[in-house]
Amino acid sequence: MNDLSETYSLSRPLPAEVLVGGNTVWSRYHRYPVFSGPWLRGRSLLFGIIIAAFSLVVCFGTAVTVRDWGIGALAGMHMFVAFFLMATTGPALATFTRHRGWPLRRERVFVVLAVLAGMVASYFADQWASGYVEGEVRQAMVEAGAATLKDPEIDPGFKTIALVVNVLVLAVIYGLFGGGLALRAYFSERRRWATDRRSRQLVALRAQKQQADLRLGLLQAQVEPHFLFNTLASVRALVRQDPAQAEATLDALVAHLRATIPKLRDGESLLHSTLGQQLDICASYLELMRLRMGGRLAYAVEAEPALRLRPFPPLLLITLVENAIKHGIEPQPGPGRVEVRASLRGERLVLSVVDDGAGLKPGLGSGVGLSNVREQLATRFGGDATFSLRGLAGGRGAVAEITLPLADAAATKEGTSA
């Protein structure tokens, strides 16, 4: 078998990455590999219809010319047989060759030879049909008493030029009609197959790298040293000043770590989580920040119980919440509020993080955290997911919003393709 037989079958439609054309009724056979059984049947049917229409024209034209419907019918039948052989002989031989399961190099050689043999057969079929029709027309006109058709006197030099031009034109016609374009598509398909294989390998390697990067990012985000050290420093400062507050902060830190650190032995848990788990992480983080900020932070995390059970990618919501605290609540004096909501909007799942803090400033929205959010949405959901960040009326506060198709909220593109 050739080196592509493990991936593609001659009896199945081509993958979308390899397919070219095939969207219209008359070109649907292009959905199958060139010189395959389904391709040959579809092409033969299409060409048969076109040739039949042409043969009817020949039939009527000949019958009117010689005033004999019998001769007209025979002429049309001869033209149909000849042109159908011209259109199908080369492709049929090439299809037979391709189904032999030969090595690729040998297959290519014999496919080319098969198409060339079809071109030669096209020439003889054309000469046979044309000679028959011309002979019958001459004979009918002689019997009808018309003058015998004579070839006009032509200059020998001009005759040579006309012969060369005629040969070139016939070669082009026989080549295109007898499988020349199909031969070009055959080699083009091979190149697309090879390109698609390399592309899929690159995509697989890129996906592996993205998953590895995501695992590292999750571990880094889940136990962020800077955040952890700052929290412990706050606890240490509160131990003497306000032991109860220090104890509450330490309890909140423990709760947050329990929510954010998964079972590390289960590698899949680093990549898949539920919306409820992500909301719990946000709630524990907000509670910890409320204690660290001396109670000036208020928050709410809202979602229907059924939505909490839906699988949801990690890192997305907590990144938006951290962004709201860092750029919205912390820069402003006085109290602030952050609300995390999960809701349905038609057939889409909507996640929003709203704060009433300092509002959007120039340059916000282009940081690393939000860039990672956009990249993760694009990687997992393609163009089916959207992300927006906008300021609220009056210049105070902001809302970050993610929308996902409800049907796809349970699976990323990696999970679907697997």
CSV table of C-alpha atoms in Angstrom, one decimal, residues 273-280 301-312 342:
chain,number,residue,atom,x,y,z
A,273,SER,CA,-12.9,21.7,35.9
A,274,THR,CA,-16.5,22.7,36.5
A,275,LEU,CA,-17.9,26.1,36.6
A,276,GLY,CA,-18.8,25.5,40.3
A,277,GLN,CA,-15.1,24.8,41.1
A,278,GLN,CA,-14.0,28.0,39.4
A,279,LEU,CA,-16.7,30.0,41.2
A,280,ASP,CA,-15.6,28.6,44.5
A,301,VAL,CA,-20.8,35.2,43.5
A,302,GLU,CA,-24.0,34.2,41.8
A,303,ALA,CA,-24.9,31.2,39.6
A,304,GLU,CA,-27.8,28.8,39.3
A,305,PRO,CA,-27.0,25.3,40.7
A,306,ALA,CA,-27.5,23.6,37.3
A,307,LEU,CA,-24.9,25.9,35.8
A,308,ARG,CA,-22.3,25.1,38.4
A,309,LEU,CA,-22.2,21.5,37.2
A,310,ARG,CA,-21.1,22.5,33.7
A,311,PRO,CA,-17.5,21.9,32.8
A,312,PHE,CA,-15.6,25.1,32.5
A,342,ALA,CA,-23.0,33.1,35.6
